Each structure stands twice: as structure tokens, then as C-alpha cells.
XYZ file of C-alpha atoms in Angstrom:
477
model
C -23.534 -5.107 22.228
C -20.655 -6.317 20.224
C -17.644 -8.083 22.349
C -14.624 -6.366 22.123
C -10.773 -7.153 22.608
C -9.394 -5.734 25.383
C -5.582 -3.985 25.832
C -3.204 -6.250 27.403
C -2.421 -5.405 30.624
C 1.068 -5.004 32.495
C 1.448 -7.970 34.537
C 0.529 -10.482 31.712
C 1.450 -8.216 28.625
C 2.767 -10.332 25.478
C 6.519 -10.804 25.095
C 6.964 -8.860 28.496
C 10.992 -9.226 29.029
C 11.235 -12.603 30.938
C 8.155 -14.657 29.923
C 8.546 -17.220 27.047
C 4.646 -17.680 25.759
C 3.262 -14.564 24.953
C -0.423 -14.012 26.702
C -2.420 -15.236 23.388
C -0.166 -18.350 23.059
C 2.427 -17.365 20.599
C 6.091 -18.138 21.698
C 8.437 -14.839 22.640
C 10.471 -16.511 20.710
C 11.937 -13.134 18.320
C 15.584 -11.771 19.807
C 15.325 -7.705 19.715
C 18.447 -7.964 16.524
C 15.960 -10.659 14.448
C 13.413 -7.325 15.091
C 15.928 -4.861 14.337
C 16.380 -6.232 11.351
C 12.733 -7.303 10.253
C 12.380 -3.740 10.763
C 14.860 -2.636 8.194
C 14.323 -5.323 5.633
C 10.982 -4.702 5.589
C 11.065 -1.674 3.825
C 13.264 -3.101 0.739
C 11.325 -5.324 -1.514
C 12.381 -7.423 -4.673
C 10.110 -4.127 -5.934
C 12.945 -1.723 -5.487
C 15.372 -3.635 -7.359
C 13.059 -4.854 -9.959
C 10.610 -2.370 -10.101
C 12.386 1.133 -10.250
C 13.238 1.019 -13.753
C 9.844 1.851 -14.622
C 9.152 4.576 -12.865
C 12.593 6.484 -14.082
C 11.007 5.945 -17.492
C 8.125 7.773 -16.576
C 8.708 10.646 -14.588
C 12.842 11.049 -15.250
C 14.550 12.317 -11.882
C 11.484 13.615 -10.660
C 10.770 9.624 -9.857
C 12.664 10.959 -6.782
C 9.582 13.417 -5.617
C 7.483 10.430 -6.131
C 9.451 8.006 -3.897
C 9.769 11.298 -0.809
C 5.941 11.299 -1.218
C 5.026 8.144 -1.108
C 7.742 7.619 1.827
C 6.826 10.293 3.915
C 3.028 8.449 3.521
C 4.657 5.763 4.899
C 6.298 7.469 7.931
C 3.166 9.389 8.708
C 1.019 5.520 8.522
C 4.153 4.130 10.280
C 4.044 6.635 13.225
C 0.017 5.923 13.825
C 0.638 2.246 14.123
C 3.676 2.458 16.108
C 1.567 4.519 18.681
C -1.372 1.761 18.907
C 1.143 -1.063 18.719
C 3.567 0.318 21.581
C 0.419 0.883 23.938
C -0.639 -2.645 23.173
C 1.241 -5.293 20.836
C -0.879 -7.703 19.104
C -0.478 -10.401 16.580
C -3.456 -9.094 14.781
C -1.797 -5.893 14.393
C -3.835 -3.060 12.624
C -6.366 -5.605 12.051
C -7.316 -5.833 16.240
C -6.911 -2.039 16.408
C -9.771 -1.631 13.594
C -11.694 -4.293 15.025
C -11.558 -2.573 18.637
C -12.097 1.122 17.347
C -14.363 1.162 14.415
C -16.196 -2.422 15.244
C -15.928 -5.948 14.519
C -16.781 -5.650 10.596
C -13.758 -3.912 10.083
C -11.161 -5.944 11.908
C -12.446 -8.556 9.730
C -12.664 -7.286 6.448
C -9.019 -5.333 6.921
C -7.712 -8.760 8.393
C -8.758 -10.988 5.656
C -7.809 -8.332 2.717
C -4.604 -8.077 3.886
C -4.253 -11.750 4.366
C -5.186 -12.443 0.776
C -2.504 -9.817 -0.554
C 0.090 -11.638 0.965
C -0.674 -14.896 -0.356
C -1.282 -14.086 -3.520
C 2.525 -12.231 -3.016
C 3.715 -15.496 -2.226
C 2.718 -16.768 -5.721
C 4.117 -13.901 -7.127
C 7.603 -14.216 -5.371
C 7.847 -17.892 -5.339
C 7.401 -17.997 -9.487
C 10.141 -14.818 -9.541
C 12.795 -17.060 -7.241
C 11.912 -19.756 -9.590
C 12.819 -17.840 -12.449
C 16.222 -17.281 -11.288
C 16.947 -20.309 -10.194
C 15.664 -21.969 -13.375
C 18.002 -19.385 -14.942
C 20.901 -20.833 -12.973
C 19.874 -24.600 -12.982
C 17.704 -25.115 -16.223
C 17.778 -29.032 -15.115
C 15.115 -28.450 -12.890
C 12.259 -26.789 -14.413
C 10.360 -23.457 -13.344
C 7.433 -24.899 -11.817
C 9.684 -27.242 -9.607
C 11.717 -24.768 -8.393
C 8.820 -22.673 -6.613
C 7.867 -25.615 -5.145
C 10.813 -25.970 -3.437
C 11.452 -22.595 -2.545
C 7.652 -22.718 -0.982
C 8.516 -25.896 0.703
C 11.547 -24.803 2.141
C 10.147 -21.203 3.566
C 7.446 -23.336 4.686
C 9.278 -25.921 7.008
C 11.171 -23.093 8.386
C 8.088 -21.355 9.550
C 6.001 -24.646 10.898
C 10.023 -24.962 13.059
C 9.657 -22.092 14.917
C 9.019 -18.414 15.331
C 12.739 -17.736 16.104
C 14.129 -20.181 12.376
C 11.300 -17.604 10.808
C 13.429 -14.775 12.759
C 17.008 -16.298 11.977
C 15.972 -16.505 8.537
C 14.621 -13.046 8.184
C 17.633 -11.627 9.737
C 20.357 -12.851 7.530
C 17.757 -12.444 3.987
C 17.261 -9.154 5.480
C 21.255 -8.378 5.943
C 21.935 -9.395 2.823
C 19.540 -6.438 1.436
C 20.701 -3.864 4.019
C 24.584 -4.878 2.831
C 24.087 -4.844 -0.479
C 22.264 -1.495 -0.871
C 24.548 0.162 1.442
C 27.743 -1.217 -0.333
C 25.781 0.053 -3.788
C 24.858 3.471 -2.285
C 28.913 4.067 -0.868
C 29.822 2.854 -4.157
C 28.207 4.593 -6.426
C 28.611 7.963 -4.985
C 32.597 7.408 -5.417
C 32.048 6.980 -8.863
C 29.505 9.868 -9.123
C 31.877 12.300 -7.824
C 35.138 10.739 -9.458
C 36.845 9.484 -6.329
C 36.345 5.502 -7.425
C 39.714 4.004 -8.885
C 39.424 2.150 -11.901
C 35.567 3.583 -12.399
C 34.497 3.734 -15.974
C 31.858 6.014 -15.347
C 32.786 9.324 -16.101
C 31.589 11.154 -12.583
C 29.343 13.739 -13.805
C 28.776 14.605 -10.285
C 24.476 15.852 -10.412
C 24.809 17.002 -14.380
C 22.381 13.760 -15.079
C 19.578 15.410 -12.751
C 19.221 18.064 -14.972
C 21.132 17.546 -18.604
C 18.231 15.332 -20.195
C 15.507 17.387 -19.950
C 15.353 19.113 -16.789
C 14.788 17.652 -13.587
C 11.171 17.334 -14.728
C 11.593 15.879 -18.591
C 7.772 14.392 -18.767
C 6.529 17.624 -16.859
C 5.152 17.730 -13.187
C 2.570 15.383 -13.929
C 4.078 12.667 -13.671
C 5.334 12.634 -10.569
C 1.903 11.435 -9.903
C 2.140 8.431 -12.217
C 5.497 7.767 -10.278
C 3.630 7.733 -7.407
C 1.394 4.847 -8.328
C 4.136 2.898 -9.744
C 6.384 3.043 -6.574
C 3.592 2.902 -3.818
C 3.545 -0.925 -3.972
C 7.214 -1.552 -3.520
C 6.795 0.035 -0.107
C 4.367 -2.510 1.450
C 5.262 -4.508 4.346
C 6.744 -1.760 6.795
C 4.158 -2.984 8.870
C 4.918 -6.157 9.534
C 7.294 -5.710 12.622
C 4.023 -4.260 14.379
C 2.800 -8.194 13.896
C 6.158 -9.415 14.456
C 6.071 -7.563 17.710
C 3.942 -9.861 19.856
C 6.509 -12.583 19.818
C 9.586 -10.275 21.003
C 11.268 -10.563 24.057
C 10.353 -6.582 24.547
C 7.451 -5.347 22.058
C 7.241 -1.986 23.115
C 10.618 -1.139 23.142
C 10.824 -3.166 19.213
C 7.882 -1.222 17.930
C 9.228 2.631 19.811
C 12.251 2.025 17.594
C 11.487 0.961 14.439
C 9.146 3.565 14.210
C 11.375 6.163 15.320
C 14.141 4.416 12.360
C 11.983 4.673 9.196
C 12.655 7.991 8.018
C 16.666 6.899 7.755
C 15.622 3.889 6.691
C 13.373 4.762 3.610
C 15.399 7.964 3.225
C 19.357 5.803 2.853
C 17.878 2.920 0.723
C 14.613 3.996 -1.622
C 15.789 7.963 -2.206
C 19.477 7.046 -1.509
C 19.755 4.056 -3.866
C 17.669 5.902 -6.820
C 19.878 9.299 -6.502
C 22.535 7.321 -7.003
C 21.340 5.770 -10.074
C 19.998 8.598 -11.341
C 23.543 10.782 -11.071
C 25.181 7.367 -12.446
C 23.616 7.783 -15.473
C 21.069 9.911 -17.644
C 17.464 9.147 -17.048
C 16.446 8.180 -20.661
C 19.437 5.838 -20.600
C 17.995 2.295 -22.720
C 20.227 -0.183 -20.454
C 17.649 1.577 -17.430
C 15.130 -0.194 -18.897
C 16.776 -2.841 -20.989
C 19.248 -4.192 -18.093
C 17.605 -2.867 -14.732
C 17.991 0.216 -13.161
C 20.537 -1.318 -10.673
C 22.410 -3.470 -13.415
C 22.552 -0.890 -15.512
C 24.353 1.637 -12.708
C 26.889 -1.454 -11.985
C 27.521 -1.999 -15.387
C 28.582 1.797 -15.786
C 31.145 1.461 -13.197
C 32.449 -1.469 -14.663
C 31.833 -3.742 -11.670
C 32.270 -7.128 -13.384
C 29.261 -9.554 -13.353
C 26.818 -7.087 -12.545
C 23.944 -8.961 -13.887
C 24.506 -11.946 -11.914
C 25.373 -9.886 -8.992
C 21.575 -8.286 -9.138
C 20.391 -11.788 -9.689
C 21.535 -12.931 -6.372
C 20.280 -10.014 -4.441
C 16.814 -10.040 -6.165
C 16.578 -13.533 -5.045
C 17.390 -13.045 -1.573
C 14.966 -10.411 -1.249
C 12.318 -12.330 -3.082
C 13.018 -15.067 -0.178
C 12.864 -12.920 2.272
C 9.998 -11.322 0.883
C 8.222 -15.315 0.608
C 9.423 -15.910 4.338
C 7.901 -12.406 5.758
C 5.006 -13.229 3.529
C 3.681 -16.368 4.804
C 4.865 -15.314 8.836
C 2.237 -12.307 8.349
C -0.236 -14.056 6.708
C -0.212 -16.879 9.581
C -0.677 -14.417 12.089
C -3.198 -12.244 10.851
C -4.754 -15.844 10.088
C -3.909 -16.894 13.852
C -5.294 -13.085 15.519
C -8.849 -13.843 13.073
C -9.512 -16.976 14.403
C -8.366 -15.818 18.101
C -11.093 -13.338 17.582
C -13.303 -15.684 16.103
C -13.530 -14.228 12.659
C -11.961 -17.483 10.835
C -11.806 -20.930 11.593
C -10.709 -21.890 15.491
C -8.152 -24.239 14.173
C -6.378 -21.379 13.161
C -6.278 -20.158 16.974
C -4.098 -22.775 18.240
C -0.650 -22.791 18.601
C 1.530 -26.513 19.019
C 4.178 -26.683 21.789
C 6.701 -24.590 20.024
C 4.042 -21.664 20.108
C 3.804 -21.891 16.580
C 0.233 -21.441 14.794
C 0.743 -24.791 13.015
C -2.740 -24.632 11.025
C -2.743 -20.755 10.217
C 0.172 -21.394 8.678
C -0.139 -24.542 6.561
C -4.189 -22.596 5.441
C -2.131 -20.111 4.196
C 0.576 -21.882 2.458
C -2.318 -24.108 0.774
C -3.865 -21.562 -0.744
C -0.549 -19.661 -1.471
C 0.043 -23.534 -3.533
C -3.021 -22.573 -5.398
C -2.468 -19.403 -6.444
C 1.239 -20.772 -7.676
C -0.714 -23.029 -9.301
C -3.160 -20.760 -11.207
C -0.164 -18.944 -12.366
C 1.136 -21.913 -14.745
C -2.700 -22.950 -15.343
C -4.532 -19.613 -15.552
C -2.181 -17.129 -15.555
C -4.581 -14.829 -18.123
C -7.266 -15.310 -15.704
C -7.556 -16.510 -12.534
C -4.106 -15.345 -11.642
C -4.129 -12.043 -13.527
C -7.468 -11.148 -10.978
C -6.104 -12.116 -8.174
C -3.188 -10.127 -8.686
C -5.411 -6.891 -9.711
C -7.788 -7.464 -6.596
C -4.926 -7.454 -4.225
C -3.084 -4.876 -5.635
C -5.028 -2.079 -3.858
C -4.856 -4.107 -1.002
C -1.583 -1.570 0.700
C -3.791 1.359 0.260
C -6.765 0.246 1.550
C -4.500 -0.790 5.129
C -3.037 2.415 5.354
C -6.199 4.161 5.235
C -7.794 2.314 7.854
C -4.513 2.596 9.413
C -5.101 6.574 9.698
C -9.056 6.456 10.711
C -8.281 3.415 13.745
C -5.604 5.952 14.782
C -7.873 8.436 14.925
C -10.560 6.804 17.025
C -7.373 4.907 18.981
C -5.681 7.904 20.729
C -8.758 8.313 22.805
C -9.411 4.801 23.860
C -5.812 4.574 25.066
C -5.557 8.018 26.356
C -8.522 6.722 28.844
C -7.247 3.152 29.333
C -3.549 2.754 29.412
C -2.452 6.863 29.378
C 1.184 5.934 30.289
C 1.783 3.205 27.619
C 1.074 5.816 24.767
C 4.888 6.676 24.345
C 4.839 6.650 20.665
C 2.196 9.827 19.503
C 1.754 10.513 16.090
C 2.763 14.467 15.073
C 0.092 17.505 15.045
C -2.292 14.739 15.876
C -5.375 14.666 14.310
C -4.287 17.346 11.417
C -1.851 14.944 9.838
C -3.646 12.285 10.304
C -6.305 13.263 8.467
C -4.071 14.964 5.980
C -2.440 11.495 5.349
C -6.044 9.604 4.903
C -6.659 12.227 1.939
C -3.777 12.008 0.478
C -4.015 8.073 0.677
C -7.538 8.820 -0.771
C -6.217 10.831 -3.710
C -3.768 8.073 -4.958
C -6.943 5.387 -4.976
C -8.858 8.324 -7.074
C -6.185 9.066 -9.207
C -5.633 5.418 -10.031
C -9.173 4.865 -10.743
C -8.349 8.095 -13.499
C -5.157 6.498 -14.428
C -6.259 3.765 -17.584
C -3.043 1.481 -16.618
C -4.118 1.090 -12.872
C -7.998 1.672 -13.114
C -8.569 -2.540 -13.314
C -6.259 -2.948 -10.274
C -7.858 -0.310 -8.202
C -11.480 -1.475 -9.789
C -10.921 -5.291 -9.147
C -9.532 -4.158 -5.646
C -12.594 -2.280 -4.463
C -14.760 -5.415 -5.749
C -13.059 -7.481 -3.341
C -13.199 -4.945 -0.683
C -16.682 -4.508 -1.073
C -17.689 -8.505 -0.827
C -15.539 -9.105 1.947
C -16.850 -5.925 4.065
C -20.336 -6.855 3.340
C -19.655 -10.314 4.482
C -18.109 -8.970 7.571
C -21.201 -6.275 8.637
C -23.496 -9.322 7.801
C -21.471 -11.613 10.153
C -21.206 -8.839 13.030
C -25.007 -8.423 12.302
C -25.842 -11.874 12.976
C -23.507 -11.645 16.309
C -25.325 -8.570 17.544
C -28.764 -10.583 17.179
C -27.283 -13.649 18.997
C -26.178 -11.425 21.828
C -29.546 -9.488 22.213
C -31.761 -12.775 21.997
């Protein structure tokens, strides 16, 4: 019979108002503002800024169907985990939940697949910081730079949980001030009420005056899917976050109840307003930026440089949320015995000293294979990861489903959270999730990503029901 985790209980519950170490060792050591705002920042990545341009290439204004699609997908996976992490916080997240509902196997192959995407993210952010910063200080060359920005992110994290927090919080401001100031902005100008505006105000002519609303038909919405699906990832990681709050429950109950505002103001808020500040086939969309490009139509001075310094603050905060949620899901798998026990203990600060620095070494070499081998060792570790958000959400939606039970029988009064017209939209979501992994295996610019991804998937699960295979054998002998 295969060992599994139990739910915390009240009296010793992790970050329980009052008690400083939470119950699996970690320190309590996140204020309920450093989750606030973990919660909001998490849902704007360097992707938005960087990213969005592409998609309004490729679908027009209809990129904005896209984005309410994928976002609702990301309530829907949002409100499942919020009810399994309210009832019972855990460092190991979705990971422990999968590992406690659908076995062993698949706490560990979720676990470690989502702790290689985020490493190989911190490659990928540390060498885009670099490039800005090389940009600003061409002195000090590229490769130097992400070393130091890696350094940096990780001293702060080996400090404490609450620098990691204090960090977060003002990276994550910065985001939530500059989008907001953007969105206020540029709806002025949209509607002519912005003095000294040089856009002309077309109020919502651009939705429709290039076109239609749907200029490369209704197909694409679907190839706008796929290229704005990534740039949602890491919504989930106040659920990790959560075991090392002051008050999890009450963290977790309200940034899940907060997402639809949240992905609603700054993904579909943000691209309506470029998309009314200017005509969808515009070339400075693609040439400048999609957010440069709406500045510079204003006439807000400096716009490039502006962007620059936002883009790097969220690719910091992106690097500092990065290695955080690797650690733990690196600290929960070795808690659980699925990774090295080093990676289990915590130093007298509460922080998982040797999860972290395991991460941040192979996070080095993956930095590393992007100067060395960036045509092929880096190029398939970025397409074998890049799958990687998909794959979590769906097992997201089938722990949930076997997860409601367990809890309804357990702990019926901490299930406070409860996903809508449970199990119909759960499953509905898990379908849908299912039909953007088909559709990218149709689509010939993401069919290596999703391809390479599944390859991964399927070495690392087969490890993992060979490992809880060998476990159930020990037990019976």
C-alpha cells in the first residue's frame, strides 16, 4: 500500500496566525500584503509586455477572444486549486494534491516537470535582464550581467523567505503601477480627453476599420490562443507561496476570489487599450512593441526606455518568483521523499538552503548552454518545457476532481473555496486544456514544443511509476 501525505490538521496547521515555523519546517515568514501582491504580480509576465505583439499580428483584435479564453482557463484551473489549497496549504502545492489523489507517480512526475520549467525560465529571464542591462551598460558584457542578476536573486532567496517576499512585493508593484497608469492613460487618449495627446482618439474605430474585428478570420483566434497561453503561467504560485503566510487560508480564499479582475484589468484591459490606440496591422506593433508602440502614439516621451525598465522589473520579478517556486517544489519532493533529502531541510531562518542553491545550479547551466549551445541544448530545453503550463493545469483539473471527495470526508468545514457546477466545468476545462495540446501538435510552429514536451513527460512519468513500483514491493516484502 503506497504511503500517503496526510491534510494538516487545525491545531498544528502551517502558517496558522501566531506560529512562526510552519508544521513542515518552512518559516511563516510571508506578511498577508507580500501575498497580496505575489498574487497580483503573478499573473503579469515579461510575456505580456514582450510577447503580445505577436499575437495582434496574427489574429488582429480578435487576439482579445484569445486572451478571455485562455483567462477564463485560468480562472476555472485557479478556482480548483484554490479549493485544495484553502482546505490544506502545502509547499508542494498541486504537486502534493496529485501525489495524494491520483498516487505517488504523479506527484512526482507533475513536481519535477514543473520544477524543470522554471529553471529553464530562469535562463530565459536572466539572459533577457542581461540584455537590457548590457543595452544600458555595454561595459559589462551580456554574459556577466546574468550572472549578476542570478547572483543577486539568489542571495536574496538563501536570506530569507520574507527578502524573497519584500522583493516580490515592490517588482510586483512596479508591474501593477505601471499597467494601471498605462491602462488610465491610454483610454484618455482613446476617447480624446488626454491634453497634449498626439493620438487622434478614434474612440473603438481601430476594432473594426482594418479588416473587421476578425481580419485573419475566426481561425485564428485559435493560433492566438497558443501564442498567449504561456504568458499566463505562474498564477499558481501563491498556492506554494501560501505555506509560509501568516494566514494561508485566508491568502489562498482571496486571491482566488481576485483573478478574474485581475486578468480581466491588466491582460484584456492593457491589449484593448492598445488595440483602440492604434490599428492592428500597425508596423511599429511589431517593429517597436505593442506597448512602445501605443506610448509612442501618445507622444509620451522616452517610451522605449520607459518599456525597457518595466520589462526588466518584471523579468526580475519573474527570476525571483522563479527560483522561490522551484525551491519549494524541490523542498515538498524531497519532504516526500521523491528527490534528494538534502533538499528537505530547512537552516535556522526556515529557509530550504539546498533546494534552493540545486536549483540555482542547474538554472547556471542552462544560462550557460544558452551562450554555448544555444541551437541545441538550450533550444530543447526550452521546447520540452514549454508544454510544461499545460500539462499542470490538466492535472490541476483531474486532482480536483478526485480532491473534493477526499476533503469532503476528511476536513468538510475547511472546503470554503468550491469550484463552480463542480464536476461539469471541471471536466469541461480538462478538454478544453486537452484541445490546445492537440491543436498545437496540428499547429507546424508549436508541434516541436508540444512534441519535445510530451517526450519529457513521458520519461519522467515512467521513471516515477517505476520508482512507486519499487516502493510498493518494499512495502509488501
Amino acid at each position: 500500500m503506497t504511503m500517503q501525505p496526510t491534510l494538516h490538521k487545525e491545531g498544528g496547521e502551517a502558517g496558522e496566525p501566531g506560529t512562526p515555523q510552519s508544521s513542515d519546517g518552512l518559516k511563516a515568514g510571508l506578511k498577508n500584503r507580500h501575498l497580496s501582491m505575489i498574487a497580483i504580480g503573478g499573473v503579469i509576465g515579461a510575456g505580456l509586455f514582450v510577447g503580445s505583439s505577436g499575437g495582434i499580428a496574427k489574429a488582429g483584435p480578435a487576439i482579445l477572444i484569445s486572451y478571455m479564453l485562455v483567462g477564463a482557463m485560468v480562472v476555472f484551473v485557479m478556482r480548483m486549486l484554490g479549493e485544495m489549497a484553502a482546505a490544506s496549504p502545502n509547499s508542494g502545492s498541486f504537486s502534493a494534491y496529485a501525489d495524494r489523489a491520483l498516487g505517488r507517480w504523479a506527484g512526482f512526475s507533475i513536481g519535477w516537470l514543473y520544477w524543470f520549467f522554471w529553471v529553464v525560465v530562469l535562463a530565459v529571464e536572466a539572459t533577457a535582464g542581461a540584455v537590457i542591462l548590457e543595452g544600458w551598460i555595454p561595459a559589462v558584457p551580456q554574459w556577466a550581467w546574468a550572472l549578476i542578476v542570478m547572483v543577486v536573486l539568489t542571495a536574496t532567496n538563501l536570506a530569507s523567505v520574507a527578502s524573497y517576499g519584500e522583493f516580490e512585493f515592490w517588482f510586483a508593484g512596479i508591474k501593477v503601477v505601471a499597467i494601471g497608469a498605462f491602462v488610465v492613460i491610454g483610454l484618455l487618449a482613446v476617447f480624446g480627453f488626454l491634453p497634449g495627446s498626439d493620438n487622434p482618439g478614434a474612440g473603438l474605430a481601430h476594432l473594426t476599420d482594418s479588416g473587421g474585428f476578425f481580419p485573419n478570420g475566426a481561425g485564428a483566434i485559435l493560433t492566438g490562443v497558443l501564442m498567449v497561453v504561456f504568458s499566463f503561467m505562474g498564477s499558481e504560485i501563491v498556492t506554494l507561496a501560501a505555506g509560509e503566510s501568516e494566514d494561508p487560508r485566508r491568502a489562498v480564499t482571496k486571491a482566488t476570489n481576485s483573478v478574474i479582475w485581475r486578468i480581466a484589468v491588466f491582460y484584456l484591459g492593457s491589449i484593448f487599450v492598445v488595440l483602440t490606440l492604434l490599428p492592428w496591422n500597425d508596423k511599429a506593433i511589431v517593429e517597436k512593441g505593442s506597448y512602445v508602440a501605443a506610448l509612442d502614439s501618445i507622444g509620451i516621451p522616452h517610451a522605449g526606455q520607459i518599456m525597457n525598465v518595466i520589462v526588466l522589473t518584471a523579468v526580475l520579478s519573474c527570476l525571483n518568483s522563479g527560483l522561490y517556486t522551484a525551491s519549494r517544489m524541490a523542498f515538498s519532493l524531497g519532504e516526500r521523499g521523491d528527490a534528494p533529502k538534502a533538499f528537505a531541510k530547512v537552516n535556522a531562518k526556515g529557509v530550504p538552503t539546498a533546494a534552493i542553491l540545486g536549483s540555482v545550479v542547474f538554472g547556471f547551466g542552462a544560462v550557460w548552454a544558452n551562450y554555448a549551445y544555444k541551437d541545441t541544448v538550450f533550444d530543447f530545453l526550452l521546447s520540452s518545457s514549454g508544454a510544461v503550463a499545460l500539462f499542470v493545469w490538466l492535472v490541476i483539473c483531474f486532482t480536483q476532481l478526485r480532491m473534493r471527495g477526499i476533503l469532503m470526508r476528511e476536513v468538510p468545514e475547511k472546503v470554503t473555496v468550491k469550484m463552480w457546477l463542480f464536476p461539469y466545468l471541471t471536466w469541461a476545462t480538462a478538454a478544453m486544456i486537452t484541445f490546445v495540446l492537440g491543436y498545437m501538435v496540428y499547429d507546424k510552429d508549436n508541434r516541436e514544443v508540444v512534441l519535445s514536451s510530451i517526450f519529457v513527460a513521458v520519461v519522467v512519468v515512467t521513471i516515477g511509476v517505476v520508482l512507486d513500483r519499487a516502493r510498493k514491493k518494499q512495502v509488501d516484502a
